[in-house]
Short mmCIF file of C-alpha atoms and ligand atoms in Angstrom, two decimals:
data_model
loop_
_atom_site.label_atom_id
_atom_site.label_comp_id
_atom_site.label_asym_id
_atom_site.label_seq_id
_atom_site.Cartn_x
_atom_site.Cartn_y
_atom_site.Cartn_z
CA UNK J 925 27.73 3.94 4.46
CA UNK J 926 27.95 1.69 1.47
CA UNK J 927 27.53 -2.05 1.51
CA UNK J 928 26.15 -4.53 -1.09
CA UNK J 929 22.83 -4.06 0.59
CA UNK J 930 22.64 -0.23 0.23
CA UNK J 931 23.63 -0.80 -3.45
CA UNK J 932 20.98 -3.51 -3.89
CA UNK J 933 18.25 -1.55 -2.31
CA UNK J 934 19.24 1.98 -3.34
CA UNK J 935 19.22 3.31 0.34
CA UNK J 936 21.45 5.49 2.37
CA UNK J 937 21.83 3.29 5.37
CA UNK J 938 21.99 -0.49 5.71
CA UNK J 939 19.15 -0.57 8.10
CA UNK J 940 16.02 -2.39 7.34
CA UNK J 941 12.69 -2.36 9.21
CA UNK J 942 11.07 -5.77 10.00
CA UNK J 943 7.87 -6.69 8.19
CA UNK J 944 5.78 -6.90 11.36
CA UNK J 945 2.13 -7.98 10.79
CA UNK J 946 -0.37 -5.10 11.57
CA UNK J 947 2.46 -2.81 12.77
CA UNK J 948 4.47 -2.41 9.56
CA UNK J 949 1.91 -0.56 7.50
CA UNK J 950 2.49 2.22 5.01
CA UNK J 951 3.10 5.08 7.56
CA UNK J 952 5.88 3.25 9.32
CA UNK J 953 7.49 1.89 6.05
CA UNK J 954 7.46 5.46 4.52
CA UNK J 955 8.92 7.06 7.61
CA UNK J 956 11.79 4.51 7.80
CA UNK J 957 12.38 4.95 3.96
CA UNK J 958 12.21 8.68 4.27
CA UNK J 959 14.90 8.57 7.02
CA UNK J 960 17.35 6.74 4.81
CA UNK J 961 16.54 3.17 5.83
CA UNK J 962 14.59 0.59 4.00
CA UNK J 963 10.84 0.53 5.11
CA UNK J 964 8.77 -2.57 4.66
CA UNK J 965 5.08 -3.10 4.45
CA UNK J 966 4.21 -6.28 6.34
CA UNK J 967 1.52 -8.19 4.63
CA UNK J 968 0.96 -10.41 7.68
CA UNK J 969 -2.45 -12.01 7.36
CA UNK J 970 -3.87 -9.16 5.29
CA UNK J 971 -5.73 -9.88 2.02
CA UNK J 972 -4.04 -9.04 -1.29
CA UNK J 973 -6.38 -6.09 -1.94
CA UNK J 974 -5.23 -4.41 1.37
CA UNK J 975 -1.56 -4.99 0.47
CA UNK J 976 -2.04 -3.34 -2.91
CA UNK J 977 -3.75 -0.31 -1.08
CA UNK J 978 -0.92 -0.17 1.32
CA UNK J 979 1.73 -0.11 -1.47
CA UNK J 980 -0.10 2.79 -3.23
CA UNK J 981 -0.52 4.79 -0.08
CA UNK J 982 3.22 4.28 0.73
CA UNK J 983 4.08 5.60 -2.70
CA UNK J 984 1.95 8.71 -1.85
CA UNK J 985 4.08 9.22 1.28
CA UNK J 986 7.55 8.63 -0.09
CA UNK J 987 9.42 8.48 -3.38
CA UNK J 988 12.17 6.50 -1.72
CA UNK J 989 12.37 2.72 -2.28
CA UNK J 990 10.54 0.40 0.12
CA UNK J 991 9.64 -3.26 0.34
CA UNK J 992 6.99 -5.83 1.14
CA UNK J 993 7.19 -8.64 3.53
CA UNK J 994 5.06 -11.73 2.68
CA UNK J 995 4.22 -14.08 5.59
CA UNK J 996 4.04 -17.27 3.64
CA UNK J 997 1.25 -18.85 5.78
CA UNK J 998 -0.94 -16.12 4.51
CA UNK J 999 -3.79 -17.84 2.59
CA UNK J 1000 -3.53 -15.24 -0.21
CA UNK J 1001 0.34 -15.45 -0.33
CA UNK J 1002 0.19 -16.51 -4.11
CA UNK J 1003 -1.99 -13.36 -5.00
CA UNK J 1004 0.21 -11.15 -2.84
CA UNK J 1005 3.30 -12.48 -4.66
CA UNK J 1006 1.68 -11.43 -7.91
CA UNK J 1007 0.77 -7.93 -6.56
CA UNK J 1008 4.37 -7.40 -5.57
CA UNK J 1009 5.50 -8.18 -9.04
CA UNK J 1010 2.91 -5.96 -10.66
CA UNK J 1011 3.56 -2.88 -8.43
CA UNK J 1012 7.23 -2.54 -9.22
CA UNK J 1013 8.41 -3.01 -5.54
CA UNK J 1014 12.07 -2.71 -4.97
CA UNK J 1015 12.46 -5.79 -2.79
CA UNK J 1016 10.37 -8.51 -1.16
CA UNK J 1017 11.23 -10.28 2.08
CA UNK J 1018 9.48 -13.52 3.06
CA UNK J 1019 8.85 -15.22 6.33
CA UNK J 1020 7.63 -18.47 8.00
CA UNK J 1021 8.30 -20.67 4.93
CA UNK J 1022 10.09 -21.27 1.65
CA UNK J 1023 9.37 -18.76 -1.16
CA UNK J 1024 11.03 -20.93 -3.95
CA UNK J 1025 7.91 -21.11 -6.11
CA UNK J 1026 7.63 -17.34 -6.44
CA UNK J 1027 11.31 -16.70 -7.10
CA UNK J 1028 11.24 -16.91 -10.92
CA UNK J 1029 8.25 -14.55 -11.22
CA UNK J 1030 9.77 -11.99 -8.90
CA UNK J 1031 13.19 -12.12 -10.68
CA UNK J 1032 11.46 -11.71 -14.02
CA UNK J 1033 9.64 -8.45 -12.69
CA UNK J 1034 12.96 -7.05 -11.48
CA UNK J 1035 12.07 -7.55 -7.77
CA UNK J 1036 15.02 -8.15 -5.43
CA UNK J 1037 14.28 -11.21 -3.32
CA UNK J 1038 15.40 -11.38 0.32
CA UNK J 1039 14.05 -14.45 2.22
CA UNK J 1040 14.22 -14.51 5.99
CA UNK J 1041 15.85 -17.66 7.14
CA UNK J 1042 16.66 -19.15 10.50
CA UNK J 1043 19.28 -21.86 9.48
CA UNK J 1044 22.29 -22.29 7.21
CA UNK J 1045 20.55 -25.05 5.22
CA UNK J 1046 17.68 -22.66 4.28
CA UNK J 1047 20.13 -19.83 3.48
CA UNK J 1048 22.02 -22.09 1.01
CA UNK J 1049 18.84 -23.34 -0.61
CA UNK J 1050 17.73 -19.68 -1.13
CA UNK J 1051 20.94 -18.72 -2.57
CA UNK J 1052 20.71 -21.64 -5.03
CA UNK J 1053 17.23 -20.57 -5.87
CA UNK J 1054 18.37 -17.05 -6.86
CA UNK J 1055 17.90 -14.94 -3.74
CA UNK J 1056 19.72 -11.56 -3.89
CA UNK J 1057 20.46 -11.54 -0.07
CA UNK J 1058 19.09 -13.27 3.09
CA UNK J 1059 17.98 -12.01 6.39
CA UNK J 1060 19.59 -14.45 9.04
CA UNK J 1061 17.17 -14.13 11.97
CA UNK J 1062 18.01 -15.32 15.50
CA UNK J 1063 15.70 -16.63 18.11
CA UNK J 1064 15.99 -13.33 20.09
CA UNK J 1065 13.51 -11.89 17.52
CA UNK J 1066 9.86 -11.30 18.20
CA UNK J 1067 7.16 -13.28 16.44
CA UNK J 1068 7.73 -16.56 14.70
CA UNK J 1069 11.31 -17.84 15.35
CA UNK J 1070 13.82 -20.60 14.69
CA UNK J 1071 16.16 -22.12 17.29
CA UNK J 1072 19.55 -20.58 16.64
CA UNK J 1073 20.72 -17.35 18.24
CA UNK J 1074 21.81 -14.34 16.18
CA UNK J 1075 25.29 -14.54 17.50
CA UNK J 1076 25.73 -18.25 16.43
CA UNK J 1077 23.56 -17.92 13.19
CA UNK J 1078 24.91 -14.85 11.48
CA UNK J 1079 28.61 -15.80 11.03
CA UNK J 1080 27.71 -19.43 9.90
CA UNK J 1081 25.26 -18.10 7.25
CA UNK J 1082 27.91 -15.48 6.18
CA UNK J 1083 30.35 -18.26 5.71
CA UNK J 1084 27.99 -20.53 3.80
CA UNK J 1085 26.67 -18.05 1.20
CA UNK J 1086 28.17 -15.59 -1.16
CA UNK J 1087 25.09 -13.27 -1.18
CA UNK J 1088 24.95 -10.45 1.43
CA UNK J 1089 23.63 -11.33 4.85
CA UNK J 1090 21.22 -9.09 6.88
CA UNK J 1091 21.28 -9.87 10.58
CA UNK J 1092 18.15 -9.75 12.63
CA UNK J 1093 17.17 -10.68 16.21
CA UNK J 1094 18.23 -8.75 19.35
CA UNK J 1095 19.48 -5.69 17.55
CA UNK J 1096 18.19 -2.42 18.95
CA UNK J 1097 21.04 0.12 18.96
CA UNK J 1098 24.34 0.96 17.45
CA UNK J 1099 26.14 -1.57 19.51
CA UNK J 1100 23.97 -4.44 18.13
CA UNK J 1101 24.44 -2.86 14.64
CA UNK J 1102 28.26 -2.85 14.88
CA UNK J 1103 28.25 -6.35 16.43
CA UNK J 1104 26.30 -7.68 13.49
CA UNK J 1105 28.83 -6.28 11.07
CA UNK J 1106 31.58 -7.89 13.10
CA UNK J 1107 29.69 -11.13 12.62
CA UNK J 1108 29.77 -10.83 8.77
CA UNK J 1109 26.50 -9.02 8.19
CA UNK J 1110 26.24 -6.13 5.69
CA UNK J 1111 22.89 -4.67 7.02
CA UNK J 1112 20.62 -5.17 10.02
CA UNK J 1113 16.90 -5.65 10.28
CA UNK J 1114 15.13 -4.33 13.31
CA UNK J 1115 11.58 -4.76 14.47
CA UNK J 1116 10.99 -4.06 18.17
CA UNK J 1117 12.54 -0.67 18.32
CA UNK J 1118 10.31 0.37 15.32
CA UNK J 1119 7.21 -0.85 17.07
CA UNK J 1120 7.52 2.06 19.40
CA UNK J 1121 8.33 4.59 16.78
CA UNK J 1122 6.13 7.80 16.69
CA UNK J 1123 5.03 6.82 13.13
CA UNK J 1124 4.08 3.31 14.29
CA UNK J 1125 0.37 2.79 14.53
CA UNK J 1126 0.79 0.12 17.30
CA UNK J 1127 -1.60 0.96 20.21
CA UNK J 1128 -0.19 3.12 23.08
CA UNK J 1129 -0.77 0.12 25.47
CA UNK J 1130 1.47 -2.11 23.34
CA UNK J 1131 4.19 0.59 23.05
CA UNK J 1132 4.11 1.08 26.85
CA UNK J 1133 4.52 -2.64 27.41
CA UNK J 1134 7.58 -2.75 25.25
CA UNK J 1135 9.04 0.25 26.87
CA UNK J 1136 8.42 -1.20 30.40
CA UNK J 1137 9.71 -4.61 29.41
CA UNK J 1138 12.87 -6.01 31.04
CA UNK J 1139 15.47 -8.30 29.45
CA UNK J 1140 13.73 -11.54 30.36
CA UNK J 1141 10.06 -10.54 29.99
CA UNK J 1142 9.39 -12.33 26.60
CA UNK J 1143 8.27 -16.00 26.36
CA UNK J 1144 8.07 -18.53 23.51
CA UNK J 1145 4.75 -20.19 23.06
CA UNK J 1146 3.95 -22.98 20.51
CA UNK J 1147 7.21 -24.84 20.80
CA UNK J 1148 5.41 -28.11 21.04
CA UNK J 1149 3.64 -27.93 17.80
CA UNK J 1150 6.49 -26.44 15.77
CA UNK J 1151 5.35 -22.76 15.58
CA UNK J 1152 7.28 -21.01 18.20
CA UNK J 1153 6.26 -17.45 18.71
CA UNK J 1154 8.16 -14.93 20.94
CA UNK J 1155 6.01 -12.37 22.80
CA UNK J 1156 5.91 -10.54 26.05
CA UNK J 1157 4.64 -12.45 28.94
CA UNK J 1158 1.08 -11.72 30.06
CA UNK J 1159 -2.08 -13.59 31.19
CA UNK J 1160 -2.51 -15.20 27.77
CA UNK J 1161 1.06 -16.56 27.58
CA UNK J 1162 0.82 -17.90 31.08
CA UNK J 1163 -2.44 -19.73 30.31
CA UNK J 1164 -1.00 -20.91 26.94
CA UNK J 1165 2.13 -22.28 28.44
CA UNK J 1166 0.27 -24.04 31.33
CA UNK J 1167 -2.01 -25.75 28.76
CA UNK J 1168 0.91 -26.54 26.35
CA UNK J 1169 2.84 -28.16 29.21
CA UNK J 1170 -0.22 -30.24 30.11
CA UNK J 1171 -0.27 -31.51 26.53
CA UNK J 1172 -3.40 -29.59 25.21
CA UNK J 1173 -4.10 -30.26 21.51
CA UNK J 1174 -3.18 -27.62 18.93
CA UNK J 1175 -6.70 -26.63 18.21
CA UNK J 1176 -7.33 -25.66 21.93
CA UNK J 1177 -4.14 -23.66 22.01
CA UNK J 1178 -4.90 -21.97 18.81
CA UNK J 1179 -8.14 -20.66 20.27
CA UNK J 1180 -6.15 -18.52 22.57
CA UNK J 1181 -4.09 -16.84 19.79
CA UNK J 1182 -6.76 -16.45 17.19
CA UNK J 1183 -6.81 -12.73 16.33
CA UNK J 1184 -4.76 -12.00 19.34
CA UNK J 1185 -1.99 -10.02 17.52
CA UNK J 1186 -4.64 -7.76 15.98
CA UNK J 1187 -6.23 -7.25 19.47
CA UNK J 1188 -2.78 -6.31 20.88
CA UNK J 1189 -1.68 -3.97 18.03
CA UNK J 1190 -5.02 -2.33 17.18
CA UNK J 1191 -7.05 -2.52 20.45
CA UNK J 1192 -4.29 -2.39 22.99
CA UNK J 1193 -5.40 -5.64 24.63
CA UNK J 1194 -2.30 -6.30 26.81
CA UNK J 1195 -3.94 -8.99 28.88
CA UNK J 1196 -5.24 -11.49 26.17
CA UNK J 1197 -3.37 -10.09 23.10
CA UNK J 1198 -0.20 -11.48 21.58
CA UNK J 1199 2.47 -8.81 22.37
CA UNK J 1200 5.06 -9.96 19.79
CA UNK J 1201 8.47 -8.34 20.70
CA UNK J 1202 12.08 -9.54 20.68
CA UNK J 1203 14.42 -9.97 23.64
CA UNK J 1204 15.84 -6.44 23.03
CA UNK J 1205 12.58 -4.91 24.21
CA UNK J 1206 14.46 -4.42 27.54
CA UNK J 1207 16.76 -1.92 25.80
CA UNK J 1208 13.99 -0.02 24.19
CA UNK J 1209 13.11 2.76 26.61
CA UNK J 1210 11.19 5.56 24.64
CA UNK J 1211 9.14 6.56 21.68
CA UNK J 1212 11.12 8.45 18.98
CA UNK J 1213 10.67 9.21 15.38
CA UNK J 1214 12.03 6.85 12.82
CA UNK J 1215 14.49 9.57 11.81
CA UNK J 1216 15.71 9.97 15.45
CA UNK J 1217 16.07 6.11 15.88
CA UNK J 1218 18.04 5.77 12.60
CA UNK J 1219 20.29 8.81 13.29
CA UNK J 1220 21.11 7.61 16.83
CA UNK J 1221 21.96 4.11 15.74
CA UNK J 1222 24.08 5.16 12.74
CA UNK J 1223 26.00 7.67 14.85
CA UNK J 1224 26.68 5.20 17.60
CA UNK J 1225 27.55 2.47 15.15
CA UNK J 1226 29.81 4.84 13.19
CA UNK J 1227 31.91 5.58 16.17
CA UNK J 1228 32.27 1.78 17.10
CA UNK J 1229 33.07 0.78 13.52
CA UNK J 1230 35.36 3.72 12.93
CA UNK J 1231 33.46 5.49 10.34
CA UNK J 1232 33.26 9.24 10.65
CA UNK J 1233 30.27 9.69 8.51
CA UNK J 1234 28.08 6.61 8.02
O1 LIG N 1645 8.10 -14.81 9.90
C1 LIG N 1645 8.78 -14.36 10.84
N1 LIG N 1645 8.27 -13.92 11.93
C2 LIG N 1645 6.78 -13.79 12.14
S1 LIG N 1645 5.61 -14.30 11.00
C3 LIG N 1645 4.53 -13.88 12.07
S2 LIG N 1645 2.71 -14.16 11.76
C4 LIG N 1645 2.44 -15.50 12.80
N2 LIG N 1645 1.55 -15.25 13.63
C5 LIG N 1645 1.19 -16.27 14.55
C6 LIG N 1645 1.81 -17.45 14.45
C7 LIG N 1645 2.83 -17.74 13.48
C8 LIG N 1645 3.10 -16.62 12.68
C9 LIG N 1645 4.97 -13.42 13.28
N3 LIG N 1645 6.36 -13.37 13.24
N4 LIG N 1645 10.17 -14.27 10.81
C10 LIG N 1645 10.83 -14.90 9.75
C11 LIG N 1645 11.09 -16.31 10.08
N5 LIG N 1645 10.98 -17.18 9.04
N6 LIG N 1645 11.51 -16.90 11.15
C12 LIG N 1645 11.70 -18.17 10.97
C13 LIG N 1645 11.36 -18.35 9.57
C14 LIG N 1645 11.35 -19.49 8.85
C15 LIG N 1645 10.94 -20.77 9.30
C16 LIG N 1645 10.95 -21.92 8.61
C17 LIG N 1645 11.77 -19.47 7.48
C18 LIG N 1645 11.72 -20.61 6.74
C19 LIG N 1645 11.40 -21.80 7.33
O2 LIG N 1645 11.45 -22.92 6.47
C20 LIG N 1645 10.54 -23.93 6.59
C21 LIG N 1645 10.27 -24.62 5.27
O3 LIG N 1645 9.23 -24.46 4.66
O4 LIG N 1645 11.24 -25.15 4.76
#
């Protein structure tokens, strides 16, 4: 299936894997790219040295194109931005901030730039700054979110910019894929469904929680201090939200979440860890290989959108 995004990224399918901190390391990214999607290494909070190693390991696992996501609150974001330019990466996506200051360097190095945005204003600003595409990410997503839903955000961003739009947030199967295209998207980005992929290194306990999750099992913490994060409800979120409601200072709340994503992903701490996941977790019901996930989604979407072969 051809869209401006498959052309831009040199991939078979317009299906991108989210740059999830800790989860999106080289094995997941390589498996998604091998299956015809666009795999992404999520730099998250990792130091630049680790990101470079991950890129090189990914290259050893696949000769297909893949990308890197830079979480702009990473203290080493400036160095990681350089690493991406040096390592001849096909495309970079960014999250949790404005990548404007890196744009010229990436463009000069031939890296495609795809900022994740949560508003029309940010999408327009990124287009003016030279972005090749944007990911319009709705608040159904896991992790750090904006306030607009995917259903409302995607068509408004698609109308506001001329560059291609990738929809994210609440998409977990071929129906979500097809719906995103109806809204004007030319690709989708999925995170939660890939957390439970066979090739995902997320701890078994984390995967089980996503598989067991129902539609309304996620909660948003940190709204009061401007860093809303969607995750599955557990003892930590209950405690956090109780404290947040009582007006606890940011520093006290931060104590609860320090290192908590790593504890969830790597150690399987489902009680005090941060189990980032989107609202679509309720739809995700089993562990499959990336190839199976992508084949299933493209078949279902193909039928709905009226393509024989996607
Ligand atoms: O970045 C994400 N999702 C993330 S990042 C992350 S790591 C983290 N861990 C703990 C607390 C906070 C973060 C986990 N999930 N998605 C992309 C995204 N970007 N969503 C929303 C935004 C965004 C928000 C504001 C993009 C730009 C923006 O602009 C602000 C500005 O600087 O103008």
